[in-house]
Tab-separated table of C-alpha atoms in Angstrom:
chain	number	residue	atom	x	y	z
A	28	MET	CA	-74.722	101.067	-24.206
A	29	ALA	CA	-77.293	98.879	-24.428
A	30	VAL	CA	-76.728	94.977	-25.054
A	31	ASP	CA	-79.074	92.893	-27.742
A	32	LEU	CA	-80.718	90.219	-25.412
A	33	HIS	CA	-81.716	88.756	-28.588
A	34	THR	CA	-78.697	87.695	-29.807
A	35	ARG	CA	-78.066	83.560	-30.681
A	36	PHE	CA	-75.088	83.616	-28.576
A	37	PRO	CA	-73.893	86.124	-26.013
A	38	PRO	CA	-72.106	88.895	-27.996
A	39	SER	CA	-68.757	88.265	-25.994
A	40	PHE	CA	-68.483	84.722	-28.716
A	41	GLY	CA	-68.571	87.165	-31.162
A	42	ASP	CA	-71.723	84.625	-33.070
A	43	ASN	CA	-69.278	82.096	-33.129
A	44	PRO	CA	-70.507	78.341	-32.639
A	45	TRP	CA	-67.591	76.790	-31.820
A	46	ALA	CA	-66.870	79.510	-29.117
A	47	TYR	CA	-70.209	79.424	-27.217
A	48	GLY	CA	-70.390	74.978	-27.560
A	49	PHE	CA	-66.829	74.920	-26.221
A	50	ALA	CA	-67.355	77.667	-23.622
A	51	LEU	CA	-70.852	75.865	-22.334
A	52	PHE	CA	-69.594	72.515	-22.266
A	53	GLY	CA	-65.989	73.375	-19.906
A	54	LEU	CA	-68.066	75.478	-17.843
A	55	THR	CA	-71.325	72.928	-17.533
A	56	ILE	CA	-68.826	70.493	-16.232
A	57	ILE	CA	-66.808	72.989	-13.978
A	58	SER	CA	-70.290	73.468	-12.503
A	59	ALA	CA	-71.220	70.499	-12.292
A	60	MET	CA	-68.387	67.785	-10.480
A	61	SER	CA	-68.160	70.891	-8.461
A	62	LEU	CA	-71.314	70.229	-6.615
A	63	ALA	CA	-71.560	66.627	-7.358
A	64	ILE	CA	-67.845	66.691	-5.340
A	65	LEU	CA	-69.099	69.197	-2.900
A	66	ALA	CA	-73.107	67.236	-1.973
A	67	GLY	CA	-70.104	63.986	-2.060
A	68	ILE	CA	-68.045	65.600	0.956
A	69	LEU	CA	-70.655	67.068	2.984
A	70	LEU	CA	-72.860	63.987	2.481
A	71	GLU	CA	-69.166	61.658	3.877
A	72	ALA	CA	-68.964	64.240	6.685
A	73	ARG	CA	-72.768	63.775	8.380
A	74	HIS	CA	-72.045	59.922	7.693
A	75	ASN	CA	-69.274	59.991	10.240
A	76	ARG	CA	-71.132	62.675	13.099
A	77	GLN	CA	-73.957	59.807	12.725
A	78	ILE	CA	-71.796	57.069	12.717
A	79	ASP	CA	-69.972	58.771	16.229
A	80	ALA	CA	-73.044	59.561	17.848
A	81	ALA	CA	-74.404	56.338	17.647
A	82	VAL	CA	-71.821	54.657	18.728
A	83	GLY	CA	-70.508	57.712	21.295
A	84	ASN	CA	-67.324	58.233	19.610
A	85	VAL	CA	-64.810	59.153	22.734
A	86	ALA	CA	-61.801	60.076	21.281
A	87	VAL	CA	-63.836	62.934	19.013
A	88	LYS	CA	-65.541	64.626	21.717
A	89	SER	CA	-62.297	64.738	23.413
A	90	LEU	CA	-61.262	66.643	20.356
A	91	SER	CA	-64.212	69.055	20.540
A	92	PRO	CA	-64.107	71.995	19.006
A	93	ALA	CA	-60.776	71.459	17.607
A	94	ILE	CA	-60.376	70.541	14.271
A	95	THR	CA	-59.408	67.715	12.898
A	96	THR	CA	-56.599	67.503	9.595
A	97	LEU	CA	-59.983	64.922	8.274
A	98	THR	CA	-62.132	68.040	8.643
A	99	LEU	CA	-59.499	70.681	7.508
A	100	TYR	CA	-59.228	68.875	4.419
A	101	ARG	CA	-63.288	69.124	3.618
A	102	VAL	CA	-63.291	72.719	5.077
A	103	LYS	CA	-60.419	73.277	2.320
A	104	LEU	CA	-61.708	71.838	-0.353
A	105	ALA	CA	-65.668	72.206	0.264
A	106	CYS	CA	-64.808	76.112	0.310
A	107	LEU	CA	-62.317	75.528	-3.245
A	108	LEU	CA	-65.477	73.970	-4.722
A	109	SER	CA	-68.063	76.141	-3.631
A	110	THR	CA	-66.046	78.646	-4.915
A	111	ILE	CA	-66.238	77.365	-7.757
A	112	ALA	CA	-69.250	76.692	-8.096
A	113	ILE	CA	-71.130	80.200	-7.301
A	114	GLY	CA	-68.647	81.605	-9.834
A	115	ALA	CA	-69.568	79.731	-12.509
A	116	SER	CA	-73.611	78.360	-12.374
A	117	PRO	CA	-74.678	81.803	-12.848
A	118	ASP	CA	-72.576	82.281	-15.945
A	119	VAL	CA	-74.131	78.530	-17.515
A	120	LEU	CA	-77.934	79.711	-17.079
A	121	VAL	CA	-76.916	83.009	-18.401
A	122	MET	CA	-75.436	80.720	-21.364
A	123	LEU	CA	-78.340	78.577	-21.287
A	124	ALA	CA	-80.951	80.925	-21.167
A	125	TRP	CA	-79.378	83.994	-23.830
A	126	GLY	CA	-81.500	84.662	-26.166
A	127	GLU	CA	-85.173	82.405	-25.423
A	128	ALA	CA	-85.869	84.176	-21.833
A	129	SER	CA	-87.734	87.435	-21.248
A	130	ASP	CA	-85.491	90.660	-20.653
A	131	ARG	CA	-86.998	90.364	-17.005
A	132	MET	CA	-85.453	86.814	-17.040
A	133	MET	CA	-82.206	87.713	-17.610
A	134	ALA	CA	-81.940	90.704	-15.933
A	135	ALA	CA	-82.246	88.488	-12.391
A	136	LEU	CA	-80.000	85.924	-14.169
A	137	PHE	CA	-77.238	88.329	-14.655
A	138	THR	CA	-78.167	89.525	-10.951
A	139	LEU	CA	-77.426	86.389	-9.244
A	140	ASP	CA	-74.156	86.283	-11.666
A	141	ARG	CA	-72.594	89.348	-10.436
A	142	LEU	CA	-73.891	88.324	-7.340
A	143	GLY	CA	-72.515	85.155	-7.486
A	144	ASP	CA	-69.095	86.538	-8.932
A	145	GLY	CA	-68.921	89.017	-5.751
A	146	LEU	CA	-69.833	85.988	-3.457
A	147	ALA	CA	-67.237	83.947	-4.440
A	148	LEU	CA	-65.075	85.584	-2.468
A	149	LEU	CA	-66.845	84.529	0.864
A	150	PRO	CA	-65.634	80.675	0.578
A	151	PHE	CA	-62.681	81.659	-1.221
A	152	VAL	CA	-60.782	84.222	2.018
A	153	ALA	CA	-62.425	80.866	4.180
A	154	PHE	CA	-59.734	78.926	2.090
A	155	VAL	CA	-57.126	81.087	2.503
A	156	MET	CA	-57.410	81.495	5.864
A	157	THR	CA	-57.595	77.802	6.414
A	158	VAL	CA	-54.814	77.398	4.806
A	159	ALA	CA	-52.997	79.589	6.471
A	160	LEU	CA	-53.570	79.331	10.172
A	161	SER	CA	-53.582	75.763	9.778
A	162	GLY	CA	-49.893	76.584	8.595
A	163	GLY	CA	-47.404	73.627	7.344
A	164	SER	CA	-48.913	71.358	10.186
A	165	VAL	CA	-51.376	69.160	8.576
A	166	ALA	CA	-48.332	68.487	5.802
A	167	HIS	CA	-45.639	68.062	8.221
A	168	ARG	CA	-48.729	64.942	9.761
A	169	LEU	CA	-49.075	63.561	6.545
A	170	ALA	CA	-45.258	63.488	6.326
A	171	LEU	CA	-45.536	61.222	9.379
A	172	ASP	CA	-47.510	58.394	7.966
A	173	PRO	CA	-46.658	57.950	4.391
A	174	TYR	CA	-49.420	56.182	2.787
A	175	GLN	CA	-49.543	55.039	-0.548
A	176	VAL	CA	-52.645	56.038	-1.809
A	177	ASP	CA	-53.983	54.364	-4.792
A	178	LEU	CA	-54.628	55.683	-7.719
A	179	THR	CA	-55.896	52.927	-10.182
A	180	PRO	CA	-58.930	53.805	-12.744
A	181	ARG	CA	-62.307	51.584	-11.512
A	182	TRP	CA	-65.125	51.974	-12.628
A	183	SER	CA	-67.273	52.179	-9.713
A	184	ARG	CA	-65.022	55.612	-8.936
A	185	ILE	CA	-65.550	57.234	-12.421
A	186	ARG	CA	-68.702	56.046	-13.962
A	187	GLN	CA	-70.419	58.962	-12.157
A	188	LYS	CA	-67.976	61.437	-13.374
A	189	LEU	CA	-68.123	60.143	-16.616
A	190	GLN	CA	-72.140	60.535	-16.978
A	191	ILE	CA	-71.565	63.973	-15.787
A	192	ALA	CA	-69.209	64.704	-18.674
A	193	LEU	CA	-71.430	63.124	-20.646
A	194	CYS	CA	-73.937	64.761	-19.913
A	195	ALA	CA	-72.607	68.163	-20.372
A	196	PHE	CA	-70.896	67.488	-23.293
A	197	LEU	CA	-74.816	66.538	-25.005
A	198	ILE	CA	-76.346	69.582	-23.775
A	199	ALA	CA	-73.149	71.849	-25.092
A	200	ILE	CA	-73.997	69.992	-28.914
A	201	GLY	CA	-78.170	70.118	-28.394
A	202	VAL	CA	-77.673	73.927	-26.899
A	203	THR	CA	-75.086	75.395	-29.474
A	204	LEU	CA	-76.590	73.173	-32.217
A	205	TYR	CA	-80.334	74.750	-31.061
A	206	LYS	CA	-78.843	78.111	-30.804
A	207	ALA	CA	-77.484	78.045	-34.162
A	208	SER	CA	-80.058	77.203	-35.503
A	209	LEU	CA	-82.313	80.409	-34.677
B	9	MET	CA	-87.396	82.322	-35.385
B	10	LYS	CA	-89.364	79.933	-37.965
B	11	VAL	CA	-93.395	79.496	-37.466
B	12	ALA	CA	-95.191	76.356	-38.404
B	13	ALA	CA	-97.524	76.873	-40.702
B	14	SER	CA	-100.262	76.244	-37.872
B	15	GLY	CA	-99.461	79.473	-36.115
B	16	ALA	CA	-97.621	77.879	-33.430
B	17	VAL	CA	-93.401	78.467	-32.960
B	18	ALA	CA	-91.160	75.933	-34.190
B	19	VAL	CA	-88.883	74.659	-31.745
B	20	ALA	CA	-85.402	73.748	-32.383
B	21	ALA	CA	-84.619	73.199	-35.859
B	22	PRO	CA	-81.605	71.307	-36.457
B	23	THR	CA	-81.797	69.212	-39.739
B	24	PHE	CA	-82.450	65.856	-38.079
B	25	GLY	CA	-85.640	65.128	-37.655
B	26	PRO	CA	-89.034	67.103	-37.190
B	27	ALA	CA	-88.406	70.171	-34.540
B	28	VAL	CA	-91.900	70.034	-33.231
B	29	VAL	CA	-94.215	66.566	-32.858
B	30	THR	CA	-97.918	66.951	-31.712
B	31	LEU	CA	-99.136	64.521	-29.578
B	32	LEU	CA	-102.467	64.374	-28.745
B	33	GLY	CA	-103.108	68.872	-29.061
B	34	VAL	CA	-99.991	69.128	-27.238
B	35	ASP	CA	-96.911	70.566	-29.721
B	36	VAL	CA	-93.892	68.236	-28.269
B	37	PRO	CA	-90.373	70.114	-28.956
B	38	ILE	CA	-88.855	66.802	-29.639
B	39	PHE	CA	-85.001	68.316	-29.543
B	40	ALA	CA	-85.616	70.733	-26.222
B	41	LEU	CA	-87.471	67.668	-24.658
B	42	THR	CA	-85.335	65.356	-25.206
B	43	LEU	CA	-81.310	67.683	-23.875
B	44	SER	CA	-83.722	68.945	-20.433
B	45	VAL	CA	-84.278	65.459	-19.704
B	46	ILE	CA	-80.459	64.537	-20.215
B	47	GLY	CA	-80.366	67.724	-17.650
B	48	LEU	CA	-82.505	66.245	-15.496
B	49	LEU	CA	-80.754	62.916	-14.927
B	50	MET	CA	-77.718	64.985	-14.974
B	51	ALA	CA	-78.604	67.018	-12.022
B	52	ARG	CA	-80.304	63.397	-10.295
B	53	SER	CA	-77.143	62.085	-10.058
B	54	ILE	CA	-75.672	65.034	-8.449
B	55	ALA	CA	-78.067	65.812	-6.156
B	56	PRO	CA	-77.518	65.100	-2.694
B	57	PRO	CA	-80.218	62.476	-1.868
B	58	PRO	CA	-83.758	63.816	0.159
B	59	LEU	CA	-83.317	64.006	4.260
B	60	ARG	CA	-86.636	60.890	3.731
B	61	LYS	CA	-84.918	57.942	2.863
B	62	LEU	CA	-86.297	56.468	-0.202
B	63	ASN	CA	-85.330	53.173	-2.075
B	64	LYS	CA	-85.348	52.420	-4.996
B	65	ARG	CA	-88.363	52.046	-6.479
B	66	GLN	CA	-89.355	55.175	-4.588
B	67	GLU	CA	-86.369	57.226	-6.294
B	68	ALA	CA	-86.995	55.454	-9.904
B	69	ALA	CA	-90.748	56.754	-9.659
B	70	LEU	CA	-89.473	59.989	-7.899
B	71	THR	CA	-87.624	60.157	-11.503
B	72	VAL	CA	-90.642	59.464	-13.576
B	73	LEU	CA	-92.977	62.228	-11.989
B	74	LEU	CA	-90.274	64.573	-12.347
B	75	LEU	CA	-89.997	63.904	-15.785
B	76	VAL	CA	-93.965	64.246	-16.653
B	77	ILE	CA	-93.711	67.731	-14.679
B	78	LEU	CA	-90.667	68.515	-17.474
B	79	PHE	CA	-92.895	67.723	-19.688
B	80	VAL	CA	-95.387	70.031	-19.220
B	81	ILE	CA	-93.710	72.441	-18.687
B	82	VAL	CA	-90.866	71.812	-21.757
B	83	THR	CA	-94.257	71.342	-24.090
B	84	GLY	CA	-95.448	74.677	-22.530
B	85	GLN	CA	-99.196	73.496	-20.655
B	86	LEU	CA	-97.724	74.612	-17.451
B	87	VAL	CA	-95.293	77.532	-17.241
B	88	SER	CA	-95.625	79.601	-21.082
B	89	SER	CA	-97.951	79.298	-23.243
B	90	LYS	CA	-95.738	78.201	-26.349
B	91	PRO	CA	-93.377	74.621	-25.987
B	92	LEU	CA	-90.131	76.628	-24.406
B	93	GLY	CA	-85.806	76.829	-26.370
B	94	ALA	CA	-83.684	74.324	-25.523
B	95	GLY	CA	-81.718	77.034	-23.217
B	96	MET	CA	-84.904	77.214	-21.115
B	97	ALA	CA	-85.635	73.272	-21.296
B	98	VAL	CA	-81.738	72.323	-20.285
B	99	MET	CA	-82.643	75.049	-17.169
B	100	TRP	CA	-85.765	73.397	-15.863
B	101	GLY	CA	-84.319	70.078	-16.296
B	102	ILE	CA	-81.319	70.428	-14.356
B	103	GLY	CA	-83.760	72.793	-12.068
B	104	LEU	CA	-86.450	70.432	-11.365
B	105	GLY	CA	-83.976	67.657	-11.170
B	106	PHE	CA	-81.746	69.424	-8.290
B	107	SER	CA	-85.310	70.017	-6.493
B	108	GLY	CA	-85.727	66.568	-6.222
B	109	LEU	CA	-88.496	65.317	-3.882
B	110	LEU	CA	-88.980	68.812	-2.740
B	111	VAL	CA	-91.182	69.662	-6.005
B	112	ILE	CA	-93.574	67.090	-5.887
B	113	GLU	CA	-93.905	67.500	-2.426
B	114	PHE	CA	-94.828	70.662	-2.704
B	115	ALA	CA	-96.654	70.272	-5.673
B	116	GLY	CA	-98.403	67.271	-3.594
B	117	ASP	CA	-100.046	70.094	-0.515
B	118	ALA	CA	-100.775	72.355	-2.919
B	119	VAL	CA	-103.011	69.714	-4.800
B	120	MET	CA	-104.160	68.923	-1.049
B	121	GLY	CA	-104.561	72.050	-0.226
B	122	TRP	CA	-107.046	72.621	-3.416
B	123	LEU	CA	-109.603	69.324	-2.105
B	124	ARG	CA	-109.702	71.046	1.005
B	125	ARG	CA	-111.454	74.379	0.066
B	126	ALA	CA	-112.805	72.108	-2.781
B	127	PHE	CA	-114.700	69.738	-0.654
B	128	GLY	CA	-115.166	72.993	2.507
B	129	ARG	CA	-112.587	70.888	4.543
B	130	GLU	CA	-110.816	73.301	7.222
B	131	GLU	CA	-107.001	73.373	7.315
B	132	LYS	CA	-105.560	71.597	10.834
């Protein structure tokens, strides 16, 4: 069955602006937050490696190529966030371009969406394998050294996340209003 | 889609404010442009910093340059012949925001290439 690409909203939303706006907001915020945290993790890891290399950290060299609990934590988080970003980001693009882009571009976006849905399996399998292989060793190691984590909300910690949430909200409201007016 | 008296396609028709404002002969879709700027700023805050370190001033200059490119694209001067809709404008904003310095370097290389060809200088 051929799908009409020139409707206001994708068919799954039943021409309901609220459903479209809510989904767009949710997917945009999920994709943006995942990418932001993922970028933060990768940058932090790169920064740590640069410092280790600059000071010639012997402790890290002696462990190589063994994986530390810190690396394991980063790998697990990065795999999960990649799964989310690869799965959700193309959906955001399809929703934004719906009813505005050319048929050719929509076809390319659908292909990207399908590829993303399939490829999201790779980081997820990597996450599952990491969890399975590391077993309970991380939990055991962390239990040996109990540390009270400070969860007090501070502006410096949540500012970027709030900015992203606000931007995603404004984009979702604006694009929904625009498409509803077509 | 509504068609303006001038023949230009009216982009965005919320019930507040004009949909398209003509500035110096350029049709500016206010609503789509505003949303695309929000998208660009969001992407700029998420995107990892470029390998080449930029100071605050250079960061601000880069954002302004990206905004200029975004304006040209959203008003339909570069990619399509008509102003973009809100969804496509946001897509461009996010894309440009993520690409950051890469876009500017690409555009700079293209301009330098044109200049070299225009003045008949061989590329080394």
